[in-house]
């Protein structure tokens, strides 16, 4: 795979640099057209406006526990960041979601496997 | 908060797994009731000083004022009288205030007996909580909770005047007139803005969250030359990452009107009304019909069961947002793979919140109707709106930008090609 990449990259080098720059400059107005249309539509319709409850609702975090366990060393990665990076998008749900409504009574059985009965909200995608 | 340096973690190879949290058993449907009823009969609600029923909200304040003797008083804050802001960590199961109880009746019409002349007066609770006796002119109010969801626990009165709301809407639309639909521009008149009280639930949550993921820390960055081109590579250490914590959420606001809770609909721009949240619900006072006067309200038609799932998902999003800074040590980022949340306890109260609303129905080329809203938060003045846009003008403006770019870029493109 690396050898293929090297060939592909090599094919864009040298005297083709001028052609590549010309192609980028030729395409730029079409990108501007798409960007202007999207930006202006958004400014008028605000279709993605929403209540930022995750930032504005008061909350207190406590009893934080952390586990950071080394798994492996990875070499010759091409991407600047981890594949599937999503920690910065709190509204984007993870592949596995488990929501359970409990009694909250610490005196009862508890545990991560508790609460199979009652109003339980599980989601697995 | 100290962010651990993943480099310092030992390569134990252990499975990262937290201790079982204390969350109790699965919720069994038991509800703890929080009594916010007043015990008062429906009908006349008199001035405490002179007995007149001519009571109204004093604009821009939290006070009620008697129209006869000008005596002023302020309703009691629910946070103070019922401790709504306290004890979130002790919440267990569902705690439900009287106004958020299950809707048992669909009947909108409620008949009250006038204490002044004994006449029977009917009020349509789908839109109002007061009516004037047609015989003796006394104002009759709904003074206690109803089983049809029409009377909430609390209310936040308007603090933004009509003139201020008109100015906000005029400014918002004025900034967007150039590409607006010509018919909208011709029809627009901010004078048509109307005040409305919309029903919401205010929810506290005693939560426990566990977030699993994979994080990477860059150890090396290097560039390899391939003939005349080069490629940058990265080496990284991969970690299994788990964060487990308690979260106490205070006053999350959730829609409780079905027609306004659906943000995916093409029929109306409900997200606009959602976007003017939040409100200062800490200041909400016990519901009193006199705060509403002639202002219409939309009746709550969703029970806790209808909104609990959406609420729990919002809690989970809040947990993800709170833990986000803790991943800063992973400079190549974190991929969250599992989200777990145990909702130990919740507390629900219903409230009417004040909104200035301008609406405009637009029918598209296919005959589909979309209602565009421009909404103003009746407390903070936050304004958001959807302005119908002219497709022709939008394309013309976009093309204008594109032509400008072409004038600059295409000659340079030719030079690059020839050179």
Coordinates of N, CA, C and O in Angstrom, one line a residue, chain A residues 2 6 9-10 18-19 22 25-26 28-29 32-33 36-37 40-41 43-47 49-51 53-106 108-112 115 117-119 121 123, chain B residues 1-2 4 9 11 14 16 18 20-27 92-94 172 175-176 178-179 214 216 222 226 229 231 233-248 250 253 271 274 277 309 312 314 317 320-322 324 326 330 332-344 372 384-387 394-395 398 401-402 406 409-410 412-413:
Chain A
X2 N 1.9 1.2 0.8 CA 2.8 2.4 0.9 C 3.5 2.6 -0.5 O 3.6 3.8 -0.9
X6 N 3.4 6.0 -2.8 CA 4.6 6.7 -3.3 C 4.6 6.9 -4.8 O 4.9 8.0 -5.2
X9 N 2.0 9.7 -5.4 CA 2.5 11.0 -5.0 C 3.6 11.5 -6.0 O 3.6 12.6 -6.4
X10 N 4.4 10.5 -6.5 CA 5.4 10.9 -7.4 C 4.8 11.4 -8.7 O 5.4 12.3 -9.3
X18 N 2.7 23.0 -12.0 CA 2.0 24.2 -12.6 C 0.6 23.8 -13.0 O -0.4 24.5 -12.8
X19 N 0.4 22.6 -13.6 CA -0.9 22.1 -14.0 C -1.8 22.0 -12.8 O -3.0 22.3 -12.8
X22 N -2.9 25.3 -11.6 CA -3.9 25.9 -12.5 C -5.2 25.2 -12.3 O -6.3 25.9 -12.3
X25 N -6.8 26.7 -9.2 CA -7.3 28.1 -9.4 C -8.6 28.1 -10.3 O -9.5 28.8 -10.1
X26 N -8.6 27.1 -11.2 CA -9.8 27.0 -12.1 C -11.0 26.5 -11.3 O -12.1 27.0 -11.5
X28 N -11.5 27.0 -8.1 CA -11.8 27.9 -6.9 C -13.1 28.6 -7.0 O -13.9 28.6 -6.0
X29 N -13.5 29.2 -8.2 CA -14.8 29.9 -8.2 C -16.0 28.9 -8.0 O -17.0 29.4 -7.4
X32 N -16.2 28.6 -4.3 CA -16.8 29.8 -3.8 C -18.3 29.9 -4.0 O -19.1 30.3 -3.1
X33 N -18.8 29.4 -5.1 CA -20.2 29.3 -5.4 C -20.9 28.5 -4.4 O -21.9 28.9 -3.8
X36 N -20.7 30.1 -0.8 CA -21.6 31.3 -0.7 C -23.0 30.9 -0.6 O -23.8 31.4 0.2
X37 N -23.4 29.9 -1.4 CA -24.8 29.5 -1.4 C -25.2 28.9 0.0 O -26.2 29.2 0.6
X40 N -25.1 31.8 2.8 CA -26.2 32.7 2.7 C -27.5 32.0 3.1 O -28.3 32.6 3.9
X41 N -27.7 30.8 2.7 CA -28.9 30.0 3.0 C -29.0 29.8 4.6 O -30.0 30.0 5.2
X43 N -27.6 31.7 6.8 CA -27.8 33.0 7.5 C -29.3 33.3 7.5 O -29.8 33.9 8.5
X44 N -30.0 33.0 6.5 CA -31.4 33.3 6.4 C -32.3 32.3 7.2 O -33.3 32.7 7.8
X45 N -32.0 31.0 7.0 CA -32.9 30.0 7.5 C -32.5 29.5 8.8 O -33.4 28.9 9.5
X46 N -31.3 29.6 9.2 CA -30.8 29.1 10.6 C -31.4 27.7 10.9 O -31.8 27.4 12.0
X47 N -31.3 26.8 9.9 CA -31.9 25.5 10.1 C -31.1 24.6 11.1 O -31.6 23.6 11.6
X49 N -29.8 26.0 13.9 CA -29.9 26.7 15.2 C -30.6 25.8 16.2 O -31.6 25.2 15.9
X50 N -30.0 25.8 17.4 CA -30.7 24.9 18.5 C -30.2 25.4 19.9 O -29.3 26.2 20.0
X51 N -30.9 24.9 20.9 CA -30.6 25.2 22.3 C -29.3 24.4 22.6 O -29.3 23.2 22.5
X53 N -28.0 23.2 25.2 CA -28.2 22.9 26.6 C -26.9 22.3 27.2 O -26.7 22.4 28.4
X54 N -26.1 21.6 26.5 CA -24.9 20.9 27.0 C -23.9 22.0 27.5 O -23.1 21.7 28.4
X55 N -24.0 23.2 27.0 CA -23.1 24.3 27.5 C -23.7 25.2 28.5 O -23.0 25.8 29.3
X56 N -25.1 25.4 28.4 CA -25.7 26.4 29.2 C -26.4 25.8 30.5 O -26.7 26.6 31.4
X57 N -26.6 24.5 30.5 CA -27.3 24.0 31.7 C -26.3 23.8 32.8 O -25.2 23.2 32.5
X58 N -26.6 24.2 34.0 CA -25.7 24.0 35.1 C -25.5 22.6 35.5 O -26.5 21.8 35.5
X59 N -24.3 22.2 35.7 CA -24.1 20.8 36.2 C -22.8 20.7 37.0 O -21.9 21.5 36.9
X60 N -22.8 19.7 37.9 CA -21.7 19.5 38.8 C -21.2 18.1 38.6 O -21.9 17.1 38.6
X61 N -19.9 18.0 38.3 CA -19.3 16.7 38.1 C -18.5 16.3 39.4 O -17.8 17.2 39.9
X62 N -18.6 15.1 39.8 CA -17.8 14.7 41.0 C -17.5 13.2 40.9 O -17.9 12.5 40.0
X63 N -16.6 12.8 41.8 CA -16.1 11.4 41.9 C -15.6 10.9 40.5 O -15.9 9.7 40.1
X64 N -14.8 11.7 39.9 CA -14.3 11.3 38.6 C -13.2 10.2 38.8 O -12.3 10.3 39.6
X65 N -13.4 9.1 38.0 CA -12.4 8.0 38.0 C -11.8 7.9 36.6 O -12.6 7.9 35.7
X66 N -10.5 7.6 36.5 CA -9.9 7.6 35.2 C -9.2 6.3 35.0 O -8.5 5.8 35.9
X67 N -9.3 5.7 33.8 CA -8.4 4.5 33.5 C -7.8 4.8 32.1 O -8.6 5.1 31.1
X68 N -6.5 4.8 32.0 CA -5.8 5.0 30.8 C -4.8 3.8 30.6 O -3.8 3.8 31.2
X69 N -5.2 2.9 29.8 CA -4.4 1.6 29.7 C -3.8 1.5 28.3 O -4.5 1.6 27.3
X70 N -2.4 1.4 28.4 CA -1.7 1.3 27.1 C -2.1 0.1 26.4 O -2.1 -1.0 26.9
X71 N -2.3 0.2 25.1 CA -2.7 -1.0 24.3 C -1.6 -1.4 23.3 O -1.2 -2.5 23.3
X72 N -1.1 -0.4 22.5 CA -0.1 -0.8 21.5 C 0.5 0.5 20.9 O 0.0 1.6 21.1
X73 N 1.6 0.2 20.2 CA 2.3 1.3 19.6 C 2.0 1.3 18.1 O 2.0 0.2 17.5
X74 N 1.6 2.4 17.5 CA 1.2 2.4 16.1 C 2.3 3.2 15.3 O 2.7 4.2 15.7
X75 N 2.6 2.7 14.1 CA 3.7 3.3 13.3 C 3.2 3.7 11.9 O 2.3 3.1 11.4
X76 N 3.9 4.7 11.4 CA 3.7 5.2 10.0 C 2.2 5.4 9.7 O 1.6 5.0 8.7
X77 N 1.5 6.2 10.6 CA 0.1 6.6 10.4 C 0.1 7.8 9.4 O 0.9 8.7 9.6
X78 N -0.9 7.8 8.5 CA -0.9 8.9 7.6 C -1.8 10.1 8.0 O -1.6 11.2 7.6
X79 N -2.7 9.8 9.0 CA -3.6 10.9 9.4 C -3.1 11.6 10.6 O -2.5 11.0 11.5
X80 N -3.4 12.9 10.7 CA -2.9 13.7 11.7 C -3.6 13.4 13.1 O -3.1 13.6 14.1
X81 N -4.9 12.9 13.0 CA -5.6 12.5 14.2 C -6.2 11.1 14.1 O -6.2 10.6 13.0
X82 N -6.7 10.6 15.2 CA -7.2 9.3 15.3 C -8.4 9.1 14.4 O -9.2 10.0 14.2
X83 N -8.5 7.9 13.9 CA -9.6 7.6 13.0 C -10.9 7.6 13.8 O -11.0 7.0 14.9
X84 N -12.0 8.2 13.3 CA -13.3 8.2 14.0 C -13.3 9.1 15.2 O -14.2 9.0 16.1
X85 N -12.4 10.1 15.2 CA -12.4 11.0 16.4 C -13.8 11.7 16.6 O -14.3 12.3 15.7
X86 N -14.3 11.6 17.8 CA -15.7 12.1 18.0 C -15.8 12.7 19.4 O -16.9 13.1 19.7
X87 N -14.8 12.7 20.2 CA -14.9 13.2 21.6 C -15.3 14.7 21.6 O -15.9 15.2 22.6
X88 N -15.0 15.4 20.5 CA -15.3 16.9 20.5 C -16.8 17.1 20.0 O -17.2 18.3 19.9
X89 N -17.5 16.1 19.6 CA -18.9 16.2 19.2 C -19.8 15.5 20.2 O -20.2 14.4 19.9
X90 N -20.2 16.2 21.3 CA -20.9 15.5 22.3 C -22.3 15.1 21.9 O -22.9 14.2 22.5
X91 N -22.9 15.7 20.8 CA -24.2 15.3 20.4 C -24.2 14.1 19.5 O -25.2 13.5 19.2
X92 N -23.0 13.7 19.0 CA -22.9 12.6 18.2 C -22.8 11.3 19.0 O -21.8 11.2 19.8
X93 N -23.7 10.4 18.9 CA -23.8 9.3 19.7 C -22.7 8.2 19.3 O -22.4 8.1 18.1
X94 N -22.2 7.6 20.3 CA -21.2 6.5 20.1 C -21.9 5.3 19.5 O -23.1 5.2 19.5
X95 N -21.1 4.3 18.9 CA -21.7 3.1 18.3 C -22.5 2.3 19.3 O -23.5 1.7 19.0
X96 N -22.1 2.4 20.6 CA -22.9 1.6 21.6 C -23.3 2.6 22.7 O -22.5 3.3 23.3
X97 N -24.7 2.6 22.9 CA -25.2 3.5 23.9 C -26.1 2.7 24.9 O -26.9 1.9 24.4
X98 N -25.9 2.9 26.2 CA -26.8 2.2 27.1 C -27.3 3.2 28.2 O -26.5 3.8 28.9
X99 N -28.6 3.4 28.2 CA -29.2 4.4 29.1 C -30.1 3.6 30.0 O -31.0 2.9 29.5
X100 N -30.0 3.7 31.3 CA -30.8 3.0 32.2 C -31.4 3.9 33.3 O -30.7 4.7 33.8
X101 N -32.7 3.8 33.5 CA -33.3 4.6 34.5 C -33.4 3.7 35.8 O -34.0 2.6 35.7
X102 N -32.9 4.2 36.9 CA -32.7 3.4 38.1 C -33.5 4.0 39.3 O -34.1 5.1 39.1
X103 N -33.5 3.3 40.4 CA -34.2 3.9 41.6 C -33.2 4.8 42.3 O -33.6 5.7 43.0
X104 N -31.9 4.6 42.0 CA -30.9 5.5 42.7 C -30.7 5.2 44.1 O -29.9 5.9 44.8
X105 N -31.3 4.1 44.6 CA -31.1 3.8 46.0 C -29.8 3.0 46.2 O -29.8 1.8 45.8
X106 N -28.8 3.5 46.9 CA -27.5 2.9 47.0 C -27.6 1.6 47.9 O -26.8 0.7 47.8
X108 N -29.8 -0.7 47.7 CA -30.3 -1.9 47.0 C -29.1 -2.6 46.2 O -28.0 -2.1 46.3
X109 N -29.4 -3.6 45.4 CA -28.4 -4.4 44.8 C -27.4 -3.6 44.0 O -26.2 -3.8 44.1
X110 N -27.9 -2.7 43.2 CA -27.0 -1.9 42.4 C -26.1 -2.6 41.4 O -26.4 -3.7 41.0
X111 N -25.0 -2.0 41.0 CA -24.1 -2.6 40.1 C -24.4 -2.3 38.7 O -25.5 -2.0 38.3
X112 N -23.4 -2.5 37.8 CA -23.6 -2.2 36.4 C -24.6 -3.1 35.7 O -25.1 -2.8 34.7
X115 N -30.8 -3.3 37.4 CA -31.7 -2.5 36.7 C -32.2 -3.1 35.4 O -32.6 -2.4 34.5
X117 N -34.9 -4.8 35.2 CA -36.3 -4.6 35.2 C -36.7 -3.1 35.1 O -35.8 -2.3 35.1
X118 N -37.9 -2.8 35.0 CA -38.4 -1.5 35.0 C -38.2 -0.7 33.7 O -38.1 -1.3 32.6
X119 N -38.1 0.6 33.8 CA -38.1 1.4 32.6 C -36.6 1.5 32.2 O -35.8 2.2 32.7
X121 N -33.8 2.0 29.1 CA -33.6 2.5 27.7 C -32.3 2.0 27.2 O -31.2 2.4 27.6
X123 N -29.9 1.1 23.8 CA -29.8 1.4 22.3 C -28.4 0.8 21.9 O -27.4 1.1 22.5
Chain B
X1 N -8.8 20.7 37.3 CA -8.8 19.2 37.0 C -7.4 18.8 36.4 O -7.0 19.5 35.5
X2 N -6.8 17.8 37.0 CA -5.5 17.3 36.4 C -5.8 16.4 35.3 O -6.5 15.4 35.4
X4 N -4.4 13.5 33.2 CA -3.2 12.6 33.3 C -2.4 12.5 32.0 O -3.0 12.7 30.9
X9 N 1.4 6.2 32.0 CA 0.6 5.0 32.3 C 1.4 3.8 32.0 O 2.1 3.7 31.0
X11 N 2.2 0.0 31.0 CA 1.6 -0.9 30.0 C 1.2 -2.2 30.6 O 1.8 -3.2 30.4
X14 N -4.1 -4.4 31.4 CA -5.3 -4.8 32.0 C -6.5 -4.2 31.3 O -6.4 -3.2 30.6
X16 N -9.5 -1.9 31.1 CA -9.9 -0.8 31.9 C -11.4 -0.9 32.2 O -12.2 -0.9 31.4
X18 N -14.3 0.1 35.4 CA -14.5 0.7 36.7 C -15.3 -0.1 37.6 O -15.9 -1.1 37.3
X20 N -18.3 -1.1 40.0 CA -19.8 -1.0 39.7 C -20.3 0.2 40.4 O -20.1 0.4 41.7
X21 N -21.0 1.1 39.8 CA -21.5 2.3 40.4 C -22.7 2.0 41.3 O -23.4 1.0 41.1
X22 N -22.9 2.8 42.3 CA -24.1 2.6 43.2 C -25.3 3.3 42.5 O -25.4 4.5 42.6
X23 N -26.1 2.5 41.8 CA -27.2 3.1 41.1 C -28.6 2.6 41.5 O -29.6 3.0 41.0
X24 N -28.6 1.6 42.3 CA -29.9 1.0 42.7 C -30.4 0.0 41.7 O -29.7 -0.3 40.7
X25 N -31.6 -0.4 41.9 CA -32.3 -1.3 40.9 C -32.9 -0.5 39.8 O -33.0 0.7 39.8
X26 N -33.4 -1.3 38.8 CA -34.1 -0.7 37.7 C -35.4 0.0 38.2 O -36.0 -0.4 39.2
X27 N -35.7 1.2 37.7 CA -36.8 2.0 38.1 C -38.1 1.2 37.9 O -38.3 0.6 36.9
X92 N -33.9 10.1 43.9 CA -33.9 8.7 43.7 C -35.2 8.4 42.9 O -36.3 8.8 43.4
X93 N -35.1 7.7 41.8 CA -36.3 7.5 41.0 C -36.9 8.8 40.4 O -36.1 9.7 40.2
X94 N -38.2 8.8 40.2 CA -38.8 10.0 39.7 C -39.5 10.8 40.8 O -40.3 10.2 41.5
X172 N -33.6 42.0 13.3 CA -33.2 40.6 12.8 C -33.6 40.5 11.4 O -32.8 40.1 10.5
X175 N -31.7 42.8 8.8 CA -30.4 42.4 8.4 C -30.5 41.3 7.3 O -29.4 40.9 6.7
X176 N -31.7 40.8 7.0 CA -31.8 39.7 6.1 C -32.8 40.0 5.0 O -33.4 39.0 4.4
X178 N -32.3 41.6 2.1 CA -31.8 41.7 0.7 C -32.2 40.4 -0.2 O -32.6 40.6 -1.3
X179 N -32.0 39.2 0.4 CA -32.3 38.0 -0.4 C -33.7 37.4 0.0 O -34.0 36.3 -0.4
X214 N -11.1 5.1 22.7 CA -9.7 4.8 22.4 C -9.0 6.2 22.1 O -9.6 7.0 21.4
X216 N -5.2 8.4 21.4 CA -3.9 8.2 20.8 C -3.0 9.5 21.2 O -3.5 10.6 21.2
X222 N 7.4 12.5 11.3 CA 8.6 12.6 10.4 C 8.1 12.6 8.9 O 7.0 12.2 8.6
X226 N 10.0 11.0 -1.3 CA 9.8 10.0 -2.3 C 10.1 10.8 -3.6 O 9.2 11.4 -4.2
X229 N 8.6 14.4 -4.2 CA 7.5 14.6 -3.2 C 7.8 14.0 -1.9 O 8.8 13.3 -1.8
X231 N 6.1 12.7 2.1 CA 4.9 12.3 2.9 C 5.2 12.4 4.3 O 6.3 12.0 4.8
X233 N 4.5 11.2 8.1 CA 4.0 10.1 8.9 C 4.0 10.4 10.4 O 4.7 11.3 10.8
X234 N 3.1 9.7 11.1 CA 3.0 9.9 12.5 C 3.1 8.5 13.2 O 2.5 7.5 12.7
X235 N 3.8 8.5 14.3 CA 3.8 7.3 15.2 C 3.0 7.7 16.5 O 3.0 8.9 16.9
X236 N 2.3 6.8 17.1 CA 1.5 7.1 18.2 C 1.3 5.9 19.1 O 1.4 4.8 18.7
X237 N 1.1 6.2 20.4 CA 0.7 5.2 21.4 C -0.8 5.2 21.5 O -1.4 6.3 21.7
X238 N -1.4 4.0 21.5 CA -2.8 3.9 21.6 C -3.2 3.4 23.0 O -2.6 2.5 23.6
X239 N -4.2 4.1 23.6 CA -4.7 3.8 24.9 C -6.1 3.4 25.0 O -6.9 4.0 24.2
X240 N -6.5 2.5 25.8 CA -7.9 2.4 26.1 C -8.3 3.4 27.2 O -7.6 3.4 28.2
X241 N -9.3 4.1 27.0 CA -9.6 5.3 27.9 C -11.0 5.0 28.5 O -12.0 4.8 27.8
X242 N -11.1 5.1 29.8 CA -12.4 5.1 30.5 C -12.6 6.2 31.5 O -11.6 6.5 32.2
X243 N -13.7 6.9 31.5 CA -14.0 7.9 32.5 C -15.3 7.6 33.1 O -16.3 7.3 32.4
X244 N -15.3 7.6 34.4 CA -16.6 7.3 35.2 C -16.8 8.4 36.2 O -15.9 8.8 36.9
X245 N -18.0 9.0 36.2 CA -18.2 10.1 37.1 C -19.7 10.3 37.4 O -20.6 9.8 36.7
X246 N -19.9 11.0 38.5 CA -21.3 11.4 38.9 C -21.5 12.8 38.3 O -20.6 13.6 38.1
X247 N -22.8 13.0 37.9 CA -23.1 14.3 37.3 C -24.5 14.8 37.9 O -25.4 14.0 37.9
X248 N -24.5 16.0 38.4 CA -25.8 16.5 38.9 C -26.2 17.6 37.9 O -25.5 18.7 37.8
X250 N -28.8 20.5 36.7 CA -29.7 21.4 37.3 C -30.5 22.2 36.3 O -29.9 23.0 35.5
X253 N -34.0 22.3 30.4 CA -35.3 22.7 29.9 C -35.7 21.8 28.7 O -34.9 21.6 27.8
X271 N -37.1 24.5 15.4 CA -35.8 24.6 16.0 C -35.5 26.1 16.3 O -34.7 26.4 17.2
X274 N -36.7 26.6 19.8 CA -35.8 25.9 20.7 C -34.5 26.7 20.9 O -33.9 26.7 22.0
X277 N -33.8 29.3 23.8 CA -33.5 28.8 25.2 C -32.1 29.1 25.5 O -31.2 29.2 24.6
X309 N -37.1 9.9 27.3 CA -36.0 9.4 26.5 C -35.2 10.5 25.9 O -34.0 10.5 26.0
X312 N -33.1 12.0 28.7 CA -32.0 11.2 29.1 C -30.8 11.3 28.1 O -29.7 11.3 28.4
X314 N -30.3 13.9 26.3 CA -29.7 15.2 26.6 C -28.7 15.2 27.8 O -27.7 15.8 27.8
X317 N -25.5 13.8 26.5 CA -24.8 14.8 25.8 C -24.1 15.7 26.8 O -22.9 16.1 26.6
X320 N -21.0 14.0 28.1 CA -19.9 14.0 27.1 C -19.3 15.4 27.1 O -18.0 15.5 26.9
X321 N -20.1 16.5 27.2 CA -19.5 17.8 27.1 C -18.7 18.1 28.3 O -17.6 18.7 28.2
X322 N -19.1 17.6 29.5 CA -18.4 17.9 30.7 C -17.0 17.1 30.8 O -16.0 17.6 31.3
X324 N -15.2 16.3 28.2 CA -14.4 16.6 27.0 C -13.0 17.2 27.3 O -12.0 16.7 26.8
X326 N -11.2 16.7 29.7 CA -10.4 15.7 30.4 C -9.6 14.8 29.4 O -8.6 14.2 29.7
X330 N -4.7 13.6 25.1 CA -4.6 12.8 23.9 C -4.6 13.7 22.7 O -5.6 14.1 22.2
X332 N -3.8 13.3 19.6 CA -4.4 12.9 18.4 C -5.9 12.6 18.5 O -6.5 12.1 17.6
X333 N -6.4 12.9 19.7 CA -7.9 12.8 19.9 C -8.3 11.5 20.5 O -7.5 10.5 20.7
X334 N -9.6 11.4 20.7 CA -10.3 10.2 21.3 C -11.5 9.8 20.5 O -12.2 10.7 20.1
X335 N -11.6 8.5 20.3 CA -12.7 8.0 19.6 C -13.6 7.3 20.6 O -13.2 6.3 21.2
X336 N -14.8 7.9 21.0 CA -15.6 7.4 22.0 C -16.4 6.2 21.4 O -17.0 6.3 20.3
X337 N -16.3 5.0 22.0 CA -16.9 3.8 21.5 C -18.2 3.4 22.3 O -19.1 2.8 21.7
X338 N -18.2 3.6 23.6 CA -19.3 3.2 24.4 C -19.7 4.4 25.3 O -18.9 5.1 25.9
X339 N -21.0 4.6 25.4 CA -21.6 5.6 26.3 C -22.5 4.9 27.2 O -23.5 4.2 26.8
X340 N -22.3 5.0 28.5 CA -23.3 4.4 29.5 C -23.8 5.4 30.5 O -23.0 6.2 30.9
X341 N -25.0 5.4 30.8 CA -25.6 6.4 31.7 C -26.6 5.7 32.6 O -27.5 5.0 32.1
X342 N -26.5 5.9 33.9 CA -27.4 5.4 34.9 C -28.1 6.6 35.4 O -27.5 7.5 36.0
X343 N -29.4 6.8 35.2 CA -30.2 7.9 35.7 C -30.7 7.5 37.0 O -31.7 6.8 37.1
X344 N -30.0 7.9 38.1 CA -30.4 7.5 39.4 C -31.7 8.1 39.9 O -32.5 7.5 40.6
X372 N -42.6 29.8 9.0 CA -41.4 30.4 9.5 C -41.6 31.2 10.8 O -42.5 32.0 10.8
X384 N -34.0 34.7 17.4 CA -33.6 33.8 16.3 C -34.7 33.7 15.4 O -35.9 33.9 15.8
X385 N -34.4 33.4 14.1 CA -35.5 33.4 13.2 C -35.2 32.6 11.9 O -34.0 32.3 11.6
X386 N -36.2 32.3 11.2 CA -36.1 31.8 9.8 C -36.8 32.7 8.9 O -38.0 32.9 9.0
X387 N -36.0 33.2 7.9 CA -36.6 34.2 7.0 C -36.7 33.5 5.6 O -35.7 33.0 5.1
X394 N -30.9 34.2 -4.2 CA -29.9 33.4 -3.5 C -28.8 33.0 -4.5 O -27.6 33.1 -4.4
X395 N -29.3 32.4 -5.7 CA -28.4 31.9 -6.7 C -27.7 33.1 -7.3 O -26.5 33.0 -7.6
X398 N -25.0 34.2 -5.0 CA -23.9 33.2 -4.9 C -23.1 33.3 -6.2 O -21.8 33.2 -6.1
X401 N -20.6 36.2 -6.1 CA -19.3 35.8 -5.4 C -18.4 35.0 -6.3 O -17.2 35.1 -6.4
X402 N -19.1 34.0 -7.0 CA -18.3 33.1 -7.8 C -17.6 33.8 -9.0 O -16.5 33.5 -9.3
X406 N -13.8 34.1 -10.0 CA -13.3 33.7 -11.3 C -12.5 34.8 -11.9 O -11.4 34.5 -12.6
X409 N -9.1 34.4 -10.1 CA -8.5 33.1 -10.2 C -8.2 32.6 -11.6 O -7.1 32.0 -11.8
X410 N -9.1 32.8 -12.5 CA -8.9 32.2 -13.9 C -7.7 32.8 -14.6 O -7.0 32.0 -15.3
X412 N -5.0 33.9 -13.3 CA -3.9 33.3 -12.6 C -3.7 31.9 -13.0 O -2.6 31.3 -13.1
X413 N -4.8 31.2 -13.2 CA -4.8 29.8 -13.6 C -4.1 29.7 -15.0 O -3.3 28.8 -15.2

